[in-house]
Amino acid sequence: MNATRRWVLTAAGLAALTGLPARPAAAQELYGPKAAGASKGGTLTFGSLVEPPALDPYHQGADARIRFTVLIYQGLFYEAASGEAMPLLAQGYTVSPDGLVYTVTLRSGVKFHTGQAMTAKDVAYSYNYLRDPKNGSPGAGDLTLVTAIDAVDDTTVRFTLSKPNAALPMTLGNKYGGVVPAGYFDAPDAKQALNQKSVGTGPFKLAEFKPNSHLALVRNEHYWEQDAPYLDRINILFVPNSASLIVALRNKRVDLALLTRPQDIQQVEKAPGLALERWPSLNQKALDLGSELAPLGDVRVRQAVALSLDREEIMRAAVGGYGKVLGTMVPAMQERWGAPLDSLPNQKPDIEKAKALLAAAGHGNGLSLTLTTINGYDWMDPAAVTMKQQLARAGIDLAIRRIDLGVWIKNFQSKQMGLTFNDWATQPDPHLLFYRHFHKTPEGADFRNWANAEASALLDRGLSETDAAKRKEDYVQFQKVLAETVPTVMLFSADHVSVRSEAVQNYQQHPTGWFYGLARAYLKK
């Protein structure tokens, strides 16, 4: 209840700062609050500036994919905004006294989009495929402590671990994977086929995906939850730029969208027939510093970059006042898991110290770096210009290059990130925020080539610890190492600002930025 109440207070406080209406938080429910007397049917058009590179939930790591596929594929648990892992395809579970065996009872009556019934065999197959590193899923690292997954009978699955994992239920959620029919990936074209036909258990199934145009989802007639979802169809229209999105909202070609630029929010704030709402976020906008790039392999250079940045100024340039400057934790988890901000180094601008660090690293005459930004992420352009001006004060000349998301993902997966902006959401648990990204290989992916043994040991301790207070201390110590050695700079968290036509009812934006709320939205008739 306290966690839920904090969301209420956060939403109300944010709204008070901007004049936008605050949405009250309902009691935690799957996908958001159910609606009494909701109208059934109809087609909702959703406008999106970002397009998923593919719809494969196992092998495609882009957040742009996750936002939509959470409506198509389901895991055993749901990531409630309160920080709880709520049973989704699971009905419940028990844990052995030593914390090494999780026995999960499955929900009855679940069918795949193909119409066949889901059994424990399908669940075991799906998670075994996900955790096998040979299959190339970016989510495999989240399950490294799982040694076996077995179907006990048709309705029971047993997970056996090598060490206790306090985050396991949240890990068995919806970001990567999802339960699919056993043997699905045996077909040679299985991965590509997921762009034409879905095989999940979610409230919507794939009707059509046309890159550079649209994604269409239709109601799953086999869905296990009675009377859900309310909509018959969702058309996701990929819009080339913010100006086009604003026109589409005003002309009623788009019923619902998220806005990221303050000037766009101001344009539609008082537009007739449109309603704006502001929501808390688990998202972070970050600057990643890949140590594979020679200058960034020196911790003094990374520290100098961090000390050159005024995060408040960058946030104002990027999203106006619609966000919160970060330390080492997303704001929705700061109270529960975050290190005290005044205990973290390298958080405030100190140009003289930055210059001294660069000189000590052999760059007394200056340094040139290239910042990578991603097409379609509108906040990155003004943020990059502001960052260029800030770094110049310390003697760092910054070039800016823009690339498509698909290219950026390839660089990310191959650990050739260099200096780049990043934009990603987490599930509400620190293990899922930190471990895969920052733990050294082979247990983690270590995308930034940080290879920090002390940090990795702290992440291992935090994962295995079952006492909440001790677990927090492990993560606080990790955050101090993160802030001191700077493999990344968490810049700010942008609030989610949704705009909808007045016909759209009961939409609630999940703090991850994923569009769970479309499973509860309906159109007023």
Short mmCIF file of N, CA and C in Angstrom, two decimals, residues 246-343:
data_model
loop_
_atom_site.label_atom_id
_atom_site.label_comp_id
_atom_site.label_asym_id
_atom_site.label_seq_id
_atom_site.Cartn_x
_atom_site.Cartn_y
_atom_site.Cartn_z
N ILE A 246 1.57 15.67 -34.09
CA ILE A 246 0.67 16.71 -33.56
C ILE A 246 -0.48 16.95 -34.54
N VAL A 247 -0.18 17.01 -35.83
CA VAL A 247 -1.22 17.21 -36.84
C VAL A 247 -2.21 16.04 -36.81
N ALA A 248 -1.70 14.82 -36.70
CA ALA A 248 -2.55 13.63 -36.68
C ALA A 248 -3.46 13.63 -35.45
N LEU A 249 -2.95 14.07 -34.31
CA LEU A 249 -3.79 14.16 -33.10
C LEU A 249 -4.89 15.20 -33.28
N ARG A 250 -4.52 16.34 -33.79
CA ARG A 250 -5.51 17.41 -33.98
C ARG A 250 -6.57 17.03 -35.00
N ASN A 251 -6.17 16.29 -36.04
CA ASN A 251 -7.10 15.90 -37.09
C ASN A 251 -7.85 14.61 -36.80
N LYS A 252 -7.61 14.05 -35.61
CA LYS A 252 -8.29 12.83 -35.15
C LYS A 252 -7.91 11.59 -35.96
N ARG A 253 -6.76 11.65 -36.67
CA ARG A 253 -6.26 10.43 -37.32
C ARG A 253 -5.59 9.52 -36.31
N VAL A 254 -5.16 10.09 -35.20
CA VAL A 254 -4.54 9.35 -34.11
C VAL A 254 -5.35 9.61 -32.84
N ASP A 255 -5.66 8.53 -32.12
CA ASP A 255 -6.47 8.64 -30.90
C ASP A 255 -5.64 8.79 -29.64
N LEU A 256 -4.41 8.29 -29.67
CA LEU A 256 -3.61 8.24 -28.45
C LEU A 256 -2.13 8.23 -28.84
N ALA A 257 -1.30 8.94 -28.06
CA ALA A 257 0.13 8.97 -28.31
C ALA A 257 0.85 9.43 -27.05
N LEU A 258 2.15 9.16 -27.01
CA LEU A 258 3.01 9.75 -25.98
C LEU A 258 3.81 10.87 -26.62
N LEU A 259 3.94 11.98 -25.91
CA LEU A 259 4.72 13.11 -26.39
C LEU A 259 5.99 13.23 -25.57
N THR A 260 7.08 13.62 -26.23
CA THR A 260 8.36 13.70 -25.55
C THR A 260 8.94 15.11 -25.54
N ARG A 261 8.51 15.98 -26.44
CA ARG A 261 9.10 17.32 -26.52
C ARG A 261 8.17 18.32 -25.84
N PRO A 262 8.73 19.22 -25.02
CA PRO A 262 7.87 20.18 -24.32
C PRO A 262 7.08 21.07 -25.26
N GLN A 263 7.67 21.44 -26.42
CA GLN A 263 6.94 22.30 -27.34
C GLN A 263 5.71 21.60 -27.92
N ASP A 264 5.78 20.27 -28.06
CA ASP A 264 4.63 19.52 -28.56
C ASP A 264 3.54 19.46 -27.50
N ILE A 265 3.94 19.25 -26.26
CA ILE A 265 2.97 19.22 -25.17
C ILE A 265 2.22 20.55 -25.07
N GLN A 266 2.97 21.64 -25.18
CA GLN A 266 2.36 22.97 -25.09
C GLN A 266 1.40 23.23 -26.25
N GLN A 267 1.70 22.65 -27.41
CA GLN A 267 0.83 22.86 -28.58
C GLN A 267 -0.55 22.26 -28.39
N VAL A 268 -0.62 21.11 -27.72
CA VAL A 268 -1.90 20.42 -27.62
C VAL A 268 -2.52 20.50 -26.23
N GLU A 269 -1.85 21.21 -25.31
CA GLU A 269 -2.30 21.22 -23.92
C GLU A 269 -3.74 21.70 -23.78
N LYS A 270 -4.12 22.68 -24.60
CA LYS A 270 -5.47 23.23 -24.50
C LYS A 270 -6.29 22.99 -25.77
N ALA A 271 -5.83 22.05 -26.58
CA ALA A 271 -6.55 21.76 -27.82
C ALA A 271 -7.90 21.13 -27.51
N PRO A 272 -8.97 21.57 -28.15
CA PRO A 272 -10.29 20.98 -27.89
C PRO A 272 -10.34 19.51 -28.28
N GLY A 273 -10.98 18.73 -27.43
CA GLY A 273 -11.17 17.31 -27.71
C GLY A 273 -10.00 16.43 -27.35
N LEU A 274 -8.91 17.02 -26.80
CA LEU A 274 -7.74 16.24 -26.41
C LEU A 274 -7.49 16.38 -24.91
N ALA A 275 -7.03 15.30 -24.30
CA ALA A 275 -6.74 15.30 -22.87
C ALA A 275 -5.30 14.87 -22.65
N LEU A 276 -4.57 15.65 -21.81
CA LEU A 276 -3.19 15.33 -21.47
C LEU A 276 -3.11 14.77 -20.06
N GLU A 277 -2.26 13.77 -19.90
CA GLU A 277 -2.03 13.20 -18.57
C GLU A 277 -0.54 12.91 -18.41
N ARG A 278 -0.05 13.06 -17.19
CA ARG A 278 1.37 12.91 -16.89
C ARG A 278 1.56 11.77 -15.90
N TRP A 279 2.54 10.90 -16.20
CA TRP A 279 2.68 9.66 -15.44
C TRP A 279 4.12 9.48 -14.96
N PRO A 280 4.31 8.86 -13.79
CA PRO A 280 5.67 8.56 -13.31
C PRO A 280 6.36 7.55 -14.22
N SER A 281 7.70 7.48 -14.09
CA SER A 281 8.48 6.72 -15.06
C SER A 281 9.55 5.86 -14.40
N LEU A 282 9.80 4.71 -15.01
CA LEU A 282 10.96 3.87 -14.69
C LEU A 282 12.01 3.97 -15.79
N ASN A 283 11.86 4.98 -16.64
CA ASN A 283 12.75 5.16 -17.77
C ASN A 283 13.99 5.96 -17.38
N GLN A 284 15.07 5.77 -18.11
CA GLN A 284 16.22 6.64 -17.95
C GLN A 284 16.77 7.04 -19.30
N LYS A 285 17.16 8.27 -19.40
CA LYS A 285 17.95 8.76 -20.54
C LYS A 285 19.39 8.82 -20.05
N ALA A 286 20.27 8.12 -20.71
CA ALA A 286 21.63 7.96 -20.20
C ALA A 286 22.67 8.28 -21.25
N LEU A 287 23.87 8.59 -20.78
CA LEU A 287 25.05 8.70 -21.62
C LEU A 287 25.95 7.52 -21.29
N ASP A 288 26.15 6.63 -22.24
CA ASP A 288 27.01 5.46 -22.03
C ASP A 288 28.41 5.74 -22.54
N LEU A 289 29.41 5.24 -21.79
CA LEU A 289 30.81 5.48 -22.13
C LEU A 289 31.50 4.12 -22.28
N GLY A 290 31.53 3.61 -23.50
CA GLY A 290 32.09 2.29 -23.76
C GLY A 290 33.60 2.30 -23.68
N SER A 291 34.15 1.47 -22.78
CA SER A 291 35.60 1.46 -22.55
C SER A 291 36.39 0.86 -23.71
N GLU A 292 35.71 0.28 -24.70
CA GLU A 292 36.43 -0.24 -25.87
C GLU A 292 36.98 0.90 -26.73
N LEU A 293 36.42 2.11 -26.55
CA LEU A 293 36.93 3.29 -27.25
C LEU A 293 38.12 3.83 -26.45
N ALA A 294 39.30 3.88 -27.07
CA ALA A 294 40.55 4.11 -26.33
C ALA A 294 40.49 5.25 -25.31
N PRO A 295 40.05 6.45 -25.66
CA PRO A 295 40.07 7.50 -24.64
C PRO A 295 39.17 7.17 -23.44
N LEU A 296 38.04 6.49 -23.70
CA LEU A 296 37.09 6.21 -22.63
C LEU A 296 37.52 5.02 -21.78
N GLY A 297 38.53 4.28 -22.22
CA GLY A 297 39.05 3.20 -21.40
C GLY A 297 39.79 3.71 -20.17
N ASP A 298 40.14 4.98 -20.17
CA ASP A 298 40.79 5.61 -19.02
C ASP A 298 39.72 6.20 -18.12
N VAL A 299 39.68 5.73 -16.86
CA VAL A 299 38.63 6.18 -15.95
C VAL A 299 38.70 7.69 -15.74
N ARG A 300 39.87 8.28 -15.85
CA ARG A 300 39.98 9.74 -15.66
C ARG A 300 39.25 10.50 -16.76
N VAL A 301 39.27 9.98 -17.97
CA VAL A 301 38.53 10.62 -19.06
C VAL A 301 37.03 10.51 -18.81
N ARG A 302 36.59 9.35 -18.37
CA ARG A 302 35.16 9.17 -18.09
C ARG A 302 34.72 10.10 -16.95
N GLN A 303 35.55 10.21 -15.93
CA GLN A 303 35.22 11.11 -14.83
C GLN A 303 35.17 12.57 -15.31
N ALA A 304 36.10 12.93 -16.19
CA ALA A 304 36.12 14.29 -16.72
C ALA A 304 34.85 14.60 -17.51
N VAL A 305 34.39 13.63 -18.29
CA VAL A 305 33.13 13.82 -19.02
C VAL A 305 31.99 14.07 -18.05
N ALA A 306 31.89 13.22 -17.01
CA ALA A 306 30.81 13.37 -16.04
C ALA A 306 30.86 14.72 -15.35
N LEU A 307 32.07 15.18 -15.00
CA LEU A 307 32.22 16.46 -14.29
C LEU A 307 32.01 17.67 -15.20
N SER A 308 31.92 17.45 -16.49
CA SER A 308 31.66 18.55 -17.43
C SER A 308 30.17 18.77 -17.66
N LEU A 309 29.36 17.85 -17.16
CA LEU A 309 27.93 17.86 -17.51
C LEU A 309 27.08 18.53 -16.44
N ASP A 310 26.17 19.38 -16.90
CA ASP A 310 25.11 19.93 -16.07
C ASP A 310 23.83 19.21 -16.48
N ARG A 311 23.45 18.20 -15.70
CA ARG A 311 22.32 17.35 -16.09
C ARG A 311 21.01 18.13 -16.10
N GLU A 312 20.88 19.06 -15.20
CA GLU A 312 19.65 19.87 -15.16
C GLU A 312 19.50 20.65 -16.46
N GLU A 313 20.59 21.24 -16.93
CA GLU A 313 20.55 22.01 -18.18
C GLU A 313 20.26 21.09 -19.36
N ILE A 314 20.85 19.90 -19.37
CA ILE A 314 20.58 18.95 -20.45
C ILE A 314 19.12 18.54 -20.45
N MET A 315 18.57 18.28 -19.27
CA MET A 315 17.16 17.88 -19.19
C MET A 315 16.24 18.99 -19.68
N ARG A 316 16.54 20.24 -19.27
CA ARG A 316 15.69 21.36 -19.71
C ARG A 316 15.72 21.50 -21.22
N ALA A 317 16.90 21.31 -21.81
CA ALA A 317 17.00 21.40 -23.27
C ALA A 317 16.25 20.27 -23.95
N ALA A 318 16.29 19.09 -23.35
CA ALA A 318 15.72 17.90 -24.00
C ALA A 318 14.21 17.79 -23.81
N VAL A 319 13.73 17.97 -22.58
CA VAL A 319 12.30 17.73 -22.30
C VAL A 319 11.67 18.83 -21.47
N GLY A 320 12.32 20.00 -21.40
CA GLY A 320 11.77 21.07 -20.58
C GLY A 320 11.79 20.66 -19.11
N GLY A 321 10.71 20.93 -18.42
CA GLY A 321 10.62 20.54 -17.01
C GLY A 321 9.94 19.23 -16.79
N TYR A 322 9.72 18.46 -17.86
CA TYR A 322 8.91 17.24 -17.75
C TYR A 322 9.78 16.03 -17.42
N GLY A 323 10.50 16.12 -16.31
CA GLY A 323 11.35 15.00 -15.94
C GLY A 323 12.02 15.24 -14.61
N LYS A 324 12.98 14.36 -14.29
CA LYS A 324 13.70 14.44 -13.03
C LYS A 324 15.16 14.04 -13.27
N VAL A 325 16.07 14.88 -12.82
CA VAL A 325 17.49 14.57 -12.93
C VAL A 325 17.81 13.36 -12.06
N LEU A 326 18.69 12.47 -12.58
CA LEU A 326 18.99 11.22 -11.89
C LEU A 326 20.36 11.26 -11.25
N GLY A 327 20.53 10.35 -10.27
CA GLY A 327 21.85 10.02 -9.75
C GLY A 327 22.28 8.71 -10.36
N THR A 328 22.01 7.62 -9.64
CA THR A 328 22.34 6.28 -10.16
C THR A 328 21.14 5.35 -10.09
N MET A 329 19.94 5.90 -9.98
CA MET A 329 18.73 5.09 -9.85
C MET A 329 17.57 5.84 -10.48
N VAL A 330 16.71 5.09 -11.17
CA VAL A 330 15.51 5.72 -11.74
C VAL A 330 14.64 6.22 -10.59
N PRO A 331 13.90 7.31 -10.77
CA PRO A 331 13.22 7.97 -9.64
C PRO A 331 12.18 7.09 -8.95
N ALA A 332 11.50 6.24 -9.69
CA ALA A 332 10.47 5.42 -9.07
C ALA A 332 11.05 4.39 -8.10
N MET A 333 12.36 4.13 -8.18
CA MET A 333 13.01 3.17 -7.29
C MET A 333 13.99 3.84 -6.33
N GLN A 334 14.10 5.16 -6.38
CA GLN A 334 15.10 5.85 -5.57
C GLN A 334 14.89 5.61 -4.07
N GLU A 335 13.67 5.77 -3.61
CA GLU A 335 13.42 5.64 -2.18
C GLU A 335 13.69 4.22 -1.69
N ARG A 336 13.32 3.25 -2.50
CA ARG A 336 13.44 1.86 -2.06
C ARG A 336 14.84 1.30 -2.24
N TRP A 337 15.55 1.72 -3.31
CA TRP A 337 16.81 1.08 -3.66
C TRP A 337 17.97 2.04 -3.91
N GLY A 338 17.71 3.33 -3.97
CA GLY A 338 18.74 4.26 -4.42
C GLY A 338 19.74 4.64 -3.35
N ALA A 339 20.98 4.93 -3.79
CA ALA A 339 21.99 5.49 -2.91
C ALA A 339 21.65 6.95 -2.63
N PRO A 340 21.91 7.43 -1.42
CA PRO A 340 21.69 8.86 -1.14
C PRO A 340 22.46 9.72 -2.14
N LEU A 341 21.79 10.68 -2.73
CA LEU A 341 22.42 11.45 -3.81
C LEU A 341 23.65 12.21 -3.32
N ASP A 342 23.66 12.64 -2.06
CA ASP A 342 24.80 13.38 -1.55
C ASP A 342 26.00 12.50 -1.25
N SER A 343 25.84 11.16 -1.41
CA SER A 343 26.96 10.24 -1.18
C SER A 343 27.66 9.85 -2.48
#
